[in-house]
Each structure stands twice: as C-alpha cells, then as structure tokens.
Coordinates of N, CA, C and O and ligand atoms in Angstrom, one line a residue:
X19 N -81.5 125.7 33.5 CA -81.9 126.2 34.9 C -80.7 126.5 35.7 O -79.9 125.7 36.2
X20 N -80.7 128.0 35.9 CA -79.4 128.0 37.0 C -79.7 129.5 37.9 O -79.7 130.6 37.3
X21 N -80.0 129.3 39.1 CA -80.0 130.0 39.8 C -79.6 130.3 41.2 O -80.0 130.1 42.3
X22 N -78.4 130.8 40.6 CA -76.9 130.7 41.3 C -76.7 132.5 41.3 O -76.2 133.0 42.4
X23 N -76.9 133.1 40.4 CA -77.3 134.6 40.7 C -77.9 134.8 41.2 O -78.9 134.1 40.9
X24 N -77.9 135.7 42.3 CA -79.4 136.6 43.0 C -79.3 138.2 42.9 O -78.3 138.8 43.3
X25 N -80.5 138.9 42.4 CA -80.0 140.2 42.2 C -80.6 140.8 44.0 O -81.7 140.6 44.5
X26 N -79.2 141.5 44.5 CA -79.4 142.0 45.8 C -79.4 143.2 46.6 O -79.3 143.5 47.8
X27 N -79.6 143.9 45.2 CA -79.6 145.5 45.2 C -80.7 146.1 46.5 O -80.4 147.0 47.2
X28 N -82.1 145.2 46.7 CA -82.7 145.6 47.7 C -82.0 145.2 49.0 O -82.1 146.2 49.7
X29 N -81.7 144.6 49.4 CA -80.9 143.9 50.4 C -80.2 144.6 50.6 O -80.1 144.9 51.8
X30 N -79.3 145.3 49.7 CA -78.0 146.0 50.5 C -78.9 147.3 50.8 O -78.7 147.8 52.0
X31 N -80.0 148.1 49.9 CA -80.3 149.3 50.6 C -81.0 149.2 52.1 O -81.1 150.2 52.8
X32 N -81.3 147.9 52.4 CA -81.0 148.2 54.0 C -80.6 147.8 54.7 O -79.8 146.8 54.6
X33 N -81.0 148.5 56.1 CA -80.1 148.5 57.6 C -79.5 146.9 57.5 O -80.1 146.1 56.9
X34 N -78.8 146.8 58.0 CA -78.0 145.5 58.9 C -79.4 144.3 59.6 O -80.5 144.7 59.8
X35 N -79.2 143.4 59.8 CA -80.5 142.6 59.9 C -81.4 142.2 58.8 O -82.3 141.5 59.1
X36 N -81.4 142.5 57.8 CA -82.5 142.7 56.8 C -81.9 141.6 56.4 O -80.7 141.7 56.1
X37 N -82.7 140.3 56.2 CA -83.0 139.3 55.5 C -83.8 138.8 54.6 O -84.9 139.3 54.4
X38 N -83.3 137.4 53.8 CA -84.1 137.0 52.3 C -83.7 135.6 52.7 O -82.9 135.0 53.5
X39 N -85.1 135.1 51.7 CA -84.5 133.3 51.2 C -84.9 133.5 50.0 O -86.0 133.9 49.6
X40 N -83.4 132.9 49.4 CA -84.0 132.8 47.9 C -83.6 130.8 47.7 O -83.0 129.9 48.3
X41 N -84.5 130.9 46.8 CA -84.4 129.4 46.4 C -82.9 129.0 45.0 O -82.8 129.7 44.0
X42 N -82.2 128.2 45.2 CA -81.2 128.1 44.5 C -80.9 126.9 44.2 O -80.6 126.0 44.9
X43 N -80.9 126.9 42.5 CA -80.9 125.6 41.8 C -79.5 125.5 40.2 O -79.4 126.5 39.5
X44 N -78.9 124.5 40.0 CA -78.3 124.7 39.0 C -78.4 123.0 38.5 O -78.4 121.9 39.1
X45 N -78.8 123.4 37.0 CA -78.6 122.2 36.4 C -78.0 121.2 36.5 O -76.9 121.3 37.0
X46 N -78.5 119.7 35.8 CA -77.5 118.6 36.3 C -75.8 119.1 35.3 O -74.7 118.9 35.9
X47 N -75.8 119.9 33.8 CA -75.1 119.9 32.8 C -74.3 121.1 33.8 O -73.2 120.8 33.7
X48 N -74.3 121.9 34.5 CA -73.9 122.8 35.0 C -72.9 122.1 36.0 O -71.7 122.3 36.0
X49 N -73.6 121.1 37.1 CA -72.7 120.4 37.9 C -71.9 119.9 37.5 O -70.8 120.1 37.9
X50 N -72.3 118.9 36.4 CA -71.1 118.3 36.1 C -69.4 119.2 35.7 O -68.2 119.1 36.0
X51 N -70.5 120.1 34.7 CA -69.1 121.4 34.1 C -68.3 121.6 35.5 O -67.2 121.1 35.6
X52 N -68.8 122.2 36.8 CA -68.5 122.6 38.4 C -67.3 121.4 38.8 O -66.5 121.8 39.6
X53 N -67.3 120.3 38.3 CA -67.0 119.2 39.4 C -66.5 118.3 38.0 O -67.3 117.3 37.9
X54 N -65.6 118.3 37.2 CA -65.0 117.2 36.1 C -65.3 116.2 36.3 O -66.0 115.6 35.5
X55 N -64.7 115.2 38.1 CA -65.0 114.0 38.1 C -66.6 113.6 38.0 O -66.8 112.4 37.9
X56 N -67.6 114.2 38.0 CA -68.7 113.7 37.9 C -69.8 113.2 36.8 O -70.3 114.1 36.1
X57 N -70.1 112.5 36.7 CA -71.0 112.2 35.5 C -72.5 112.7 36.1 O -73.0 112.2 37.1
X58 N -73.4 114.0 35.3 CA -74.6 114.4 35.5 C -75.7 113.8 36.0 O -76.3 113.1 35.2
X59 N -76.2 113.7 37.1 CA -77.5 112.7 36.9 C -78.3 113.7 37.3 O -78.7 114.2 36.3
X60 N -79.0 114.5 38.5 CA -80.0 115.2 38.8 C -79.3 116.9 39.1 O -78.1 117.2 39.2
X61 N -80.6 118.0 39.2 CA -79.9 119.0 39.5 C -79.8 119.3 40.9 O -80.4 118.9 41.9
X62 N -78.6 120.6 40.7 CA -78.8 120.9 42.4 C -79.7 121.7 43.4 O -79.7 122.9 43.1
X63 N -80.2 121.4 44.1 CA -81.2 122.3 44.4 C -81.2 123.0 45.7 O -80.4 122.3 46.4
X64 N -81.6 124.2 46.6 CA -81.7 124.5 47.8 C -81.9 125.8 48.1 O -82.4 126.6 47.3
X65 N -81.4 126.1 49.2 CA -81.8 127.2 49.6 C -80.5 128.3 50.1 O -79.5 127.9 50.6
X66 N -80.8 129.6 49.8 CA -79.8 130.6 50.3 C -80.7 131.6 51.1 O -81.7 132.2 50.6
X67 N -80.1 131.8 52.7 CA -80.6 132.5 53.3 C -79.5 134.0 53.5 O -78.3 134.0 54.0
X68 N -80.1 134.9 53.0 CA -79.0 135.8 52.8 C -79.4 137.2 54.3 O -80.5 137.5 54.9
X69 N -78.3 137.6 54.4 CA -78.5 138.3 56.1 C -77.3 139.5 55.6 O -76.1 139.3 55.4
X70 N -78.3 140.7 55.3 CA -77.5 141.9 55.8 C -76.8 142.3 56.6 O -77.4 142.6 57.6
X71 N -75.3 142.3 56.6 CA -74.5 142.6 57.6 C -74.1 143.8 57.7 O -74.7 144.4 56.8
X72 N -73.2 144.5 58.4 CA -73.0 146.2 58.3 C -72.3 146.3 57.3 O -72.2 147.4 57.0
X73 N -71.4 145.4 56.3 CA -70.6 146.1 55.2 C -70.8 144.8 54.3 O -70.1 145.0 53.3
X74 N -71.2 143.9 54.2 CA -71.4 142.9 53.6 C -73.5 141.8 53.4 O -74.6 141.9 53.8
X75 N -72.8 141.2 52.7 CA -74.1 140.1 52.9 C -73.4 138.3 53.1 O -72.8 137.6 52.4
X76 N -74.0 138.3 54.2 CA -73.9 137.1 54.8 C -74.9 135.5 53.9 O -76.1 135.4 53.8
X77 N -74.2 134.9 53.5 CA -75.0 134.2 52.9 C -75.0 132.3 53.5 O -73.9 131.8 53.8
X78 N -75.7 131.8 53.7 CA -76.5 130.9 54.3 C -76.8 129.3 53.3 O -77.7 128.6 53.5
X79 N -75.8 129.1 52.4 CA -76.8 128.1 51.9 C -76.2 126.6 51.8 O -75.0 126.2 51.8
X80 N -77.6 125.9 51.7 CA -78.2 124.7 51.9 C -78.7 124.1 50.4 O -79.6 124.5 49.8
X81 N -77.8 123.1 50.1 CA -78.3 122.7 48.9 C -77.5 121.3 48.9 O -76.4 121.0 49.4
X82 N -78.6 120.6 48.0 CA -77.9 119.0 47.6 C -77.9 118.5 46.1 O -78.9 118.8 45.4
X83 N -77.0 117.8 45.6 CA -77.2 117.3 44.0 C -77.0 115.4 44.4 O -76.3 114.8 45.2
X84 N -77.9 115.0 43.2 CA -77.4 113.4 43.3 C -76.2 113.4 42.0 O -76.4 114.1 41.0
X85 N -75.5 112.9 42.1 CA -74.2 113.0 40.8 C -74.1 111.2 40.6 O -74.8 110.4 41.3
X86 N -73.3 111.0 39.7 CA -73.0 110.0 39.3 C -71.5 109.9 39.2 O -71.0 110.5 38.2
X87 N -70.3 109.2 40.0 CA -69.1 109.0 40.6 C -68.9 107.5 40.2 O -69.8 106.6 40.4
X88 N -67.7 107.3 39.5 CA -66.8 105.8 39.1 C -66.5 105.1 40.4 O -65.4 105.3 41.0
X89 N -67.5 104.2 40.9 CA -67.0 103.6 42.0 C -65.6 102.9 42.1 O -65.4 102.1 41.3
X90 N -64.9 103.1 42.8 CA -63.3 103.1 43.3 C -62.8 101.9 43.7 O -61.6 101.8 44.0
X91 N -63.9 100.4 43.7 CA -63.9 99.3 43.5 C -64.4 98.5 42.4 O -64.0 97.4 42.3
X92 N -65.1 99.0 41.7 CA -65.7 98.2 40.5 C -65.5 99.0 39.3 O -65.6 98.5 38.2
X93 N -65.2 100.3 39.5 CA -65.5 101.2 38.1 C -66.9 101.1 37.9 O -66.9 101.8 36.9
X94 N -67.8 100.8 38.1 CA -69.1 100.6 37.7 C -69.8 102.1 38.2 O -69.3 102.7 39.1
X95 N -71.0 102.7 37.4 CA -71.4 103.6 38.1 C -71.8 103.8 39.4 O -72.1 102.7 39.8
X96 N -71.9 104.6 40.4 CA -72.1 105.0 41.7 C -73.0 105.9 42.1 O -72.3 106.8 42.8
X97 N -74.2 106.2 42.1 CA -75.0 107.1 42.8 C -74.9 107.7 44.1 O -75.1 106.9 45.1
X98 N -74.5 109.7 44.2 CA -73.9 109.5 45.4 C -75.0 110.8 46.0 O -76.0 110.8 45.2
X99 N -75.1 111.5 46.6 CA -75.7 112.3 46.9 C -74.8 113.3 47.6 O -74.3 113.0 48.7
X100 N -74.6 114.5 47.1 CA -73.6 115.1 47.6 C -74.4 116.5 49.0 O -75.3 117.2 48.5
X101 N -74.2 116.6 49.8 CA -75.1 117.5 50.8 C -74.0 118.4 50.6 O -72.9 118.1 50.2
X102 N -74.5 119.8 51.3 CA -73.7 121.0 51.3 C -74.4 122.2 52.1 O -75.4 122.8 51.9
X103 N -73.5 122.2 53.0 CA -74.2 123.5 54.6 C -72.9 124.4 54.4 O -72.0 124.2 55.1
X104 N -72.7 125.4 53.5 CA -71.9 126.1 53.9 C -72.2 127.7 54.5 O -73.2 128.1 55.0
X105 N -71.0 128.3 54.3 CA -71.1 130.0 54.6 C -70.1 130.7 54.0 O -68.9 130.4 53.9
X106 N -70.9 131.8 53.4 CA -69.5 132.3 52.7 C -70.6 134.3 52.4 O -71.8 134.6 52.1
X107 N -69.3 135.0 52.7 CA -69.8 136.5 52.6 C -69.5 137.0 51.0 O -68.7 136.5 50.1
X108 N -70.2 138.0 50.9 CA -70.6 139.1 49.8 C -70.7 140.3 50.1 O -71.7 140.8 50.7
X109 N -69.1 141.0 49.3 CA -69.0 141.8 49.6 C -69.2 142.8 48.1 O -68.6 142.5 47.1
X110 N -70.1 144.0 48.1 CA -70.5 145.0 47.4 C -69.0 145.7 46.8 O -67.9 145.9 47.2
X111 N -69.5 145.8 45.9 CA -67.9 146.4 45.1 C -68.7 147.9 44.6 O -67.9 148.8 44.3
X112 N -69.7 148.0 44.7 CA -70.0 149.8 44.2 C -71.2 149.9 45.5 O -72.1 149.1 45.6
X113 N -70.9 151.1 46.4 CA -71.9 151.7 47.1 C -72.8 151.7 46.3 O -72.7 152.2 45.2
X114 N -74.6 150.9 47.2 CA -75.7 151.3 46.5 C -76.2 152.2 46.3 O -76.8 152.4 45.3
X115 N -76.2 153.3 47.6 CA -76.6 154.4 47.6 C -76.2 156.0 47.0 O -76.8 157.0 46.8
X116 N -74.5 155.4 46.9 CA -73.7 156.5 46.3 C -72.8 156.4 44.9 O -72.1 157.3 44.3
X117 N -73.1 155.0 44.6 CA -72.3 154.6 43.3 C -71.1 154.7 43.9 O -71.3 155.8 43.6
X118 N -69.8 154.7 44.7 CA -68.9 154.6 44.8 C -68.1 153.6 45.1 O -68.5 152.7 45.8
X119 N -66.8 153.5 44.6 CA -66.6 151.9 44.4 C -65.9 151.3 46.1 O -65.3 152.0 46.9
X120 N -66.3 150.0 46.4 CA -65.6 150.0 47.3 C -64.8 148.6 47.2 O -64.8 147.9 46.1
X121 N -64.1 148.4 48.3 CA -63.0 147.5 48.5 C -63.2 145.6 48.9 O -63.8 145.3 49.9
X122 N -62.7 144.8 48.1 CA -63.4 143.4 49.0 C -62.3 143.2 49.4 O -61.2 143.6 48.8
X123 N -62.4 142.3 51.0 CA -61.4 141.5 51.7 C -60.6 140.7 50.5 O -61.0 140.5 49.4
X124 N -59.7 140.4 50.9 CA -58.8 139.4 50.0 C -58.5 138.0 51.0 O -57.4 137.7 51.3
X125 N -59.9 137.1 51.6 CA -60.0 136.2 52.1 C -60.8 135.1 51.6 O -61.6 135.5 50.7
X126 N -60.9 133.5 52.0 CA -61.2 132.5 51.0 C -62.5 132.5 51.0 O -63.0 131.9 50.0
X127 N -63.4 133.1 51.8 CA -64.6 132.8 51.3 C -65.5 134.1 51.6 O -66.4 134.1 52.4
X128 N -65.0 135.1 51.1 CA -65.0 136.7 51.1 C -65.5 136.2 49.2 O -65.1 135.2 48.5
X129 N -66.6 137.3 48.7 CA -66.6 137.2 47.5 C -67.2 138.4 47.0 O -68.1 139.0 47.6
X130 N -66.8 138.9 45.7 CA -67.4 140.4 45.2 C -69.0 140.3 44.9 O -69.4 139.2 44.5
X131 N -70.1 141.3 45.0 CA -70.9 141.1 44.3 C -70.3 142.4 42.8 O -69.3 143.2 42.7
X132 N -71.4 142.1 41.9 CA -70.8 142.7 40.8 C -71.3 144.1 40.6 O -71.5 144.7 41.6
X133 N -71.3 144.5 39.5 CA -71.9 146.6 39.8 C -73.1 146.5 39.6 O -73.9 147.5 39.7
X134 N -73.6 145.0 39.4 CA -75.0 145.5 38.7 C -75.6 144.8 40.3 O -76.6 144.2 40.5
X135 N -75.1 145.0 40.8 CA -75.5 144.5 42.7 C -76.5 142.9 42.3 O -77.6 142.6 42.7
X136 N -75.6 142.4 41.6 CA -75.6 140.4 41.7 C -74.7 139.8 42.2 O -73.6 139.8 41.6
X137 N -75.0 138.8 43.5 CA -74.6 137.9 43.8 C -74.8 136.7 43.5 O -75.8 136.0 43.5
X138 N -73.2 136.3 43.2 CA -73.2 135.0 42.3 C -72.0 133.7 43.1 O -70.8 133.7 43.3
X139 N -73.2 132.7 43.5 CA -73.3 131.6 44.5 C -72.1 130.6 44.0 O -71.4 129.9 44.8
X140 N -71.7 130.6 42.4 CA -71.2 129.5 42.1 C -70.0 129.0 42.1 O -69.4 128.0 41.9
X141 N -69.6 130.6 42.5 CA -67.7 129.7 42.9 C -67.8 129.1 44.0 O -66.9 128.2 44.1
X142 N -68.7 129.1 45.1 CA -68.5 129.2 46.2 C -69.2 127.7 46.4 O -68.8 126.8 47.1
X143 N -70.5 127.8 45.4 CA -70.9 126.2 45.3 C -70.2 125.2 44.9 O -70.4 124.1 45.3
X144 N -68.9 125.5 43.9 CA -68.4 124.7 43.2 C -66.9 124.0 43.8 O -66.2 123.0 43.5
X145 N -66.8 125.3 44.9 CA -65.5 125.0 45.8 C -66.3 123.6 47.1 O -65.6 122.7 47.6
X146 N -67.7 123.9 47.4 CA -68.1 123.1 48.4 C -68.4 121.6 47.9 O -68.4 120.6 48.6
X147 N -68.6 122.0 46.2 CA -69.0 120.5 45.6 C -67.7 119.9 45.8 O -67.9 118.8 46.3
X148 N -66.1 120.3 45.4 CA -65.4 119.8 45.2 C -65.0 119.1 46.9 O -64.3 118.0 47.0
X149 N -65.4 119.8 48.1 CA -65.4 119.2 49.2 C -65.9 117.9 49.5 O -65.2 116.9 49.8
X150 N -66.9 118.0 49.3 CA -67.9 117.2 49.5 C -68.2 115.7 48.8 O -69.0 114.8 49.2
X151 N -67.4 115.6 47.8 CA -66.7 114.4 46.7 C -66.5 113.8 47.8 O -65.8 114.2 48.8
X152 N -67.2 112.5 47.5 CA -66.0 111.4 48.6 C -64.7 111.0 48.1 O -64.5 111.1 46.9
X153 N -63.7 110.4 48.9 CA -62.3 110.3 48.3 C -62.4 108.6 47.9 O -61.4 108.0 47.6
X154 N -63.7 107.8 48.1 CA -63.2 106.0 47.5 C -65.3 106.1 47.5 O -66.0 105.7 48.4
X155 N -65.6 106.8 46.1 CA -66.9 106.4 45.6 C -66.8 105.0 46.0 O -65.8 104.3 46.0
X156 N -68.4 104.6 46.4 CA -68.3 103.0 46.7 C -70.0 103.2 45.8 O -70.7 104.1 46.0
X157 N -70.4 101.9 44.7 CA -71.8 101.8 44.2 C -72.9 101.5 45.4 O -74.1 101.7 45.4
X158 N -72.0 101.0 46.4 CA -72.5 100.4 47.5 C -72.2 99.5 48.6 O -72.1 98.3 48.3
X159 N -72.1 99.9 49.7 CA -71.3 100.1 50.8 C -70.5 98.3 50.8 O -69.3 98.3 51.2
X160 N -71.1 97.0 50.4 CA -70.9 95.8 50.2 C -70.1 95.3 49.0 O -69.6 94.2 48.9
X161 N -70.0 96.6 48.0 CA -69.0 96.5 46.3 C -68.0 95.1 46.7 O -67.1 95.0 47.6
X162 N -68.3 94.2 45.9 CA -67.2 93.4 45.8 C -65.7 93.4 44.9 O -64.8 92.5 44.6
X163 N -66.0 94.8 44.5 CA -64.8 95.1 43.6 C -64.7 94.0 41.7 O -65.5 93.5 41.0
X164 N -63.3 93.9 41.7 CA -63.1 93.7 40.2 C -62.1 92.5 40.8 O -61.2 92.7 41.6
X165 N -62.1 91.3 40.3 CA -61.2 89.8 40.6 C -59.6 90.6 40.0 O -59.5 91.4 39.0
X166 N -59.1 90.3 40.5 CA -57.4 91.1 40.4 C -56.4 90.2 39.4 O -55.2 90.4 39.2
X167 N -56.9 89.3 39.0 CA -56.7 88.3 37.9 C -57.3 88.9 36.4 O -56.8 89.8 35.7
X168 N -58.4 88.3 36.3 CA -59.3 88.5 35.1 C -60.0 89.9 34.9 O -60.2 90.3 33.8
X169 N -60.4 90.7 36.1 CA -61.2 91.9 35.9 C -62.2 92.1 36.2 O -62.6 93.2 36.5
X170 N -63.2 90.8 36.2 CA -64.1 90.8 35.7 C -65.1 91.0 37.8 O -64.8 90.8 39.0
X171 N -66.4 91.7 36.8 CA -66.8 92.7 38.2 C -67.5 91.6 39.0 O -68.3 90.9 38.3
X172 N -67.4 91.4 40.3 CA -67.5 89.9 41.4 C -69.0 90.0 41.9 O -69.7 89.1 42.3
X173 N -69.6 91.7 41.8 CA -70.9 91.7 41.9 C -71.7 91.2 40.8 O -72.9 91.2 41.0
X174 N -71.2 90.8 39.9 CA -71.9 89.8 38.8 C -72.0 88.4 39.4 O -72.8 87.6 39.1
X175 N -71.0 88.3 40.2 CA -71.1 86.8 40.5 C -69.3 86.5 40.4 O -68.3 87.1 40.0
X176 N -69.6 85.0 40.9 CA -67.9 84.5 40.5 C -67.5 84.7 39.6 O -68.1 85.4 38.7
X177 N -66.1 84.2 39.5 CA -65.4 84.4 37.8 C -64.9 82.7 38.1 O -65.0 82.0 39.1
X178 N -64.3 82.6 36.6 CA -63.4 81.3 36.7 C -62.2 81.1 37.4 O -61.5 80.1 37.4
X179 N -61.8 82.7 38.3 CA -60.5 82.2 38.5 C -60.6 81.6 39.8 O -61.4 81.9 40.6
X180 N -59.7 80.6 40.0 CA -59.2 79.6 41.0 C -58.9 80.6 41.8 O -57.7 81.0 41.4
X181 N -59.4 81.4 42.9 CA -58.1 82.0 44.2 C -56.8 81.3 45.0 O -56.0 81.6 45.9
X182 N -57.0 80.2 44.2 CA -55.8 79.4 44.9 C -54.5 79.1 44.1 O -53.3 78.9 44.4
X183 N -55.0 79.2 43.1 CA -54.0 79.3 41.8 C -52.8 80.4 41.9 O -51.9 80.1 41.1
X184 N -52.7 81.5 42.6 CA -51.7 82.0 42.9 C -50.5 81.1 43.7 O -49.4 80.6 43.3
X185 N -51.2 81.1 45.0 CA -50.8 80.5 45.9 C -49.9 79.1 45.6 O -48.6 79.0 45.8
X186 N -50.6 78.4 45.1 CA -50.2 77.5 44.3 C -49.6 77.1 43.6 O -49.6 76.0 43.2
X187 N -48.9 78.0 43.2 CA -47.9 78.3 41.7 C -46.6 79.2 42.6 O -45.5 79.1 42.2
X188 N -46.8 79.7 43.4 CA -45.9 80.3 44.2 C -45.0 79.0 44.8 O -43.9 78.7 44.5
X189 N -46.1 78.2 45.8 CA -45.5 77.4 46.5 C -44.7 76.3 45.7 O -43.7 75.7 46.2
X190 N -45.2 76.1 44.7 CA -44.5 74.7 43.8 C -43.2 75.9 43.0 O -42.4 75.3 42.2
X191 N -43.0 76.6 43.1 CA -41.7 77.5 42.6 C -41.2 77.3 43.8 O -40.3 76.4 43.9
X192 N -41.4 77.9 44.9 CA -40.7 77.5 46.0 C -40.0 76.2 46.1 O -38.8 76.0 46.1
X193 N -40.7 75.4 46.3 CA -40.3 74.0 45.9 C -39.1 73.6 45.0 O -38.3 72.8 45.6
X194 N -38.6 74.1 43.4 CA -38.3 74.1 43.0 C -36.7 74.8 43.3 O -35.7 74.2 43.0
X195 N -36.8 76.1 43.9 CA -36.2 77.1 44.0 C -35.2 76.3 45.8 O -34.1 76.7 46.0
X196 N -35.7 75.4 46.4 CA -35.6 75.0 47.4 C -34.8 73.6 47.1 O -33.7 73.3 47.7
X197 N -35.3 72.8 46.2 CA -34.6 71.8 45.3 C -33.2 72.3 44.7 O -32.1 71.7 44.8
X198 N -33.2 73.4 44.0 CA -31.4 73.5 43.6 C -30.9 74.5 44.7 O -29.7 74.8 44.4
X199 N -31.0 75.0 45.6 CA -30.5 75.4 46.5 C -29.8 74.2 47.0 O -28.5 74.2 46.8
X200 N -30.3 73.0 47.5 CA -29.9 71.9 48.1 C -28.8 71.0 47.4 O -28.0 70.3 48.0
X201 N -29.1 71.4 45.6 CA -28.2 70.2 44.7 C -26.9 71.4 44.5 O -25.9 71.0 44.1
X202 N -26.9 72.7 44.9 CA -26.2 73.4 44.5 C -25.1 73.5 46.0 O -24.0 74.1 45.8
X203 N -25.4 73.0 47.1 CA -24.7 73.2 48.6 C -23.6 71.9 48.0 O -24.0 70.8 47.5
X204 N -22.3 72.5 48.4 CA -21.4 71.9 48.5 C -21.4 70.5 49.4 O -22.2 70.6 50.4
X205 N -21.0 69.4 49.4 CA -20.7 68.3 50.4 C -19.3 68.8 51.1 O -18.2 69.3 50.8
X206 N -20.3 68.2 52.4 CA -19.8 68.7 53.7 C -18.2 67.2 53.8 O -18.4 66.1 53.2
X207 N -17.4 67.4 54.3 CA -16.8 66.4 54.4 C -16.3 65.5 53.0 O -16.1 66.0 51.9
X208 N -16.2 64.6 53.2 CA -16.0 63.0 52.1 C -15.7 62.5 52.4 O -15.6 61.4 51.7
Ligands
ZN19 ZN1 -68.7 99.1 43.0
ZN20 ZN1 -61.2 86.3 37.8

C-alpha cells in the first residue's frame, strides 16, 4: 500500500483556485526503507490537500505513522508516533495543455511533477519524517535507563549492584594514596 503518487493532470487543467483532497498512505515496510533508524510498526496515513496555484500546485499535507525507535536510555523498544503538518510545492515539468516542457525552481521544497502529470509525495514525506525523529527516543517519559555497572535494564527492577561500591572503593584509594603521600614527606627539622 503506497499512496504517495497522485495523478494531477486534472488539477493542473484548471484555473488557479482549483482544489483536491486526496487521501495518502505508505506502508509500515516503506517507512521504515524512508527513515533507516526505524524499526516498522504501523503505516502512514493522512491526508493531502492539493491547491492550484498560477504555475504550480500547492500541496497541504497532514499525515502520521507509529514507528518503533531504540530508546536512548534502555535500548529497549520505544513506540513513538511521529505527526507531520508540512507544505511543499509542485511544479509541472511538461505544459498540460501544450506538451511543452517547462522549468522547476531549484529551491528545497520546490518539487517536479513527472511527464505523465504525477505527483509524487515521498521525498518530501521522507525529508519531514526524518524531522520529526525525536533526538533522545524515550520507551517512556519515567525510563530508568541501563545500571552503568552491570547493564542490566533498572525498569526490570534493581540489579545487584551496590551504588555505593564506587564511591567506596574511591574513597579507601584515597586513603591509601593520602597514607604514602605522608610516609613519603620528608621530616621537617631533627
Ligand atoms: Zn527506555
Ligand atoms: Zn547493576
């Protein structure tokens, strides 16, 4: 399921104003391909509201996917829901009415439609997915992360390790470290 093309050959034959909603969905196997860091879980779904402009088509869309992201404290899976409001234009590369070829801007979210007058959503989806990634996945907002000792994931519950056992092993080196400093100072006088 991927409907990320729209054929918009009627759209460009008219006037300026002339609008569409198309419905727009791409598989979970598609997102993931879109977006590397993601592991698949549902697809994406929404809507594109497209608006004839005098030399272009204005496109409108609204869509969301649930993905599956390596939470950034546990490593454990992470269920995230990614939303997406963007805007991005389409511009015709062959006059519809005259076959003649025309010119697209060379700006970032300027995009060609093809000769066969299809516009195609997915670079533009794939640039918003990669936005829309949070930068520290959390499984959930409370993650108690991974014990920095052993590993072992703290949302299971405790581990064996002592938190003080650092601390503790520092301080008694100190100790020691503080002991030949003192046997090692010269005597003052005689
Ligand atoms: Zn986590
Ligand atoms: Zn531990």
């Amino acid at each position: 399921m991927q409907t990320l093309r729209i054929n918009v050959a009627s759209l460009l034959r008219e006037t300026a104003g002339g609008a569409r909603e198309h419905p727009v969905a791409a598989s979970a196997e598609s997102v993931a391909a879109m977006v590397p860091e993601v592991l698949a879980r549902s697809p994406l779904t929404g809507t594109a509201r497209l608006l004839r402009g005098p030399r272009s088509i204005f496109a409108r869309v609204r869509a969301s996917a649930e993905v599956a992201l390596e939470c950034s404290r546990c490593l454990e899976e992470a269920g995230i829901t990614l939303d997406m409001l963007f805007d991005a234009e389409y511009f015709p590369t062959i006059d519809v009415a005259t076959g003649s070829s025309l010119a697209v801007p060379d700006d970032e979210m300027s995009f060609a439609i093809d000769r066969n007058h299809e516009l195609d959503l997915a670079e533009a989806v794939r640039q918003e997915l990669l936005v829309a990634l949070p930068m520290h996945p959390l499984c959930s907002p409370g993650c108690a992360g991974l014990c920095a000792r052993c590993g072992h994931n703290l949302n299971l519950g405790p581990c064996g390790c002592d938190p003080e056992q650092d601390g503790g092993r520092l301080a008694s080196l100190q100790v020691l470290l503080d002991d030949a400093s003192t046997k090692r100072q010269p005597r003052r006088g005689g």
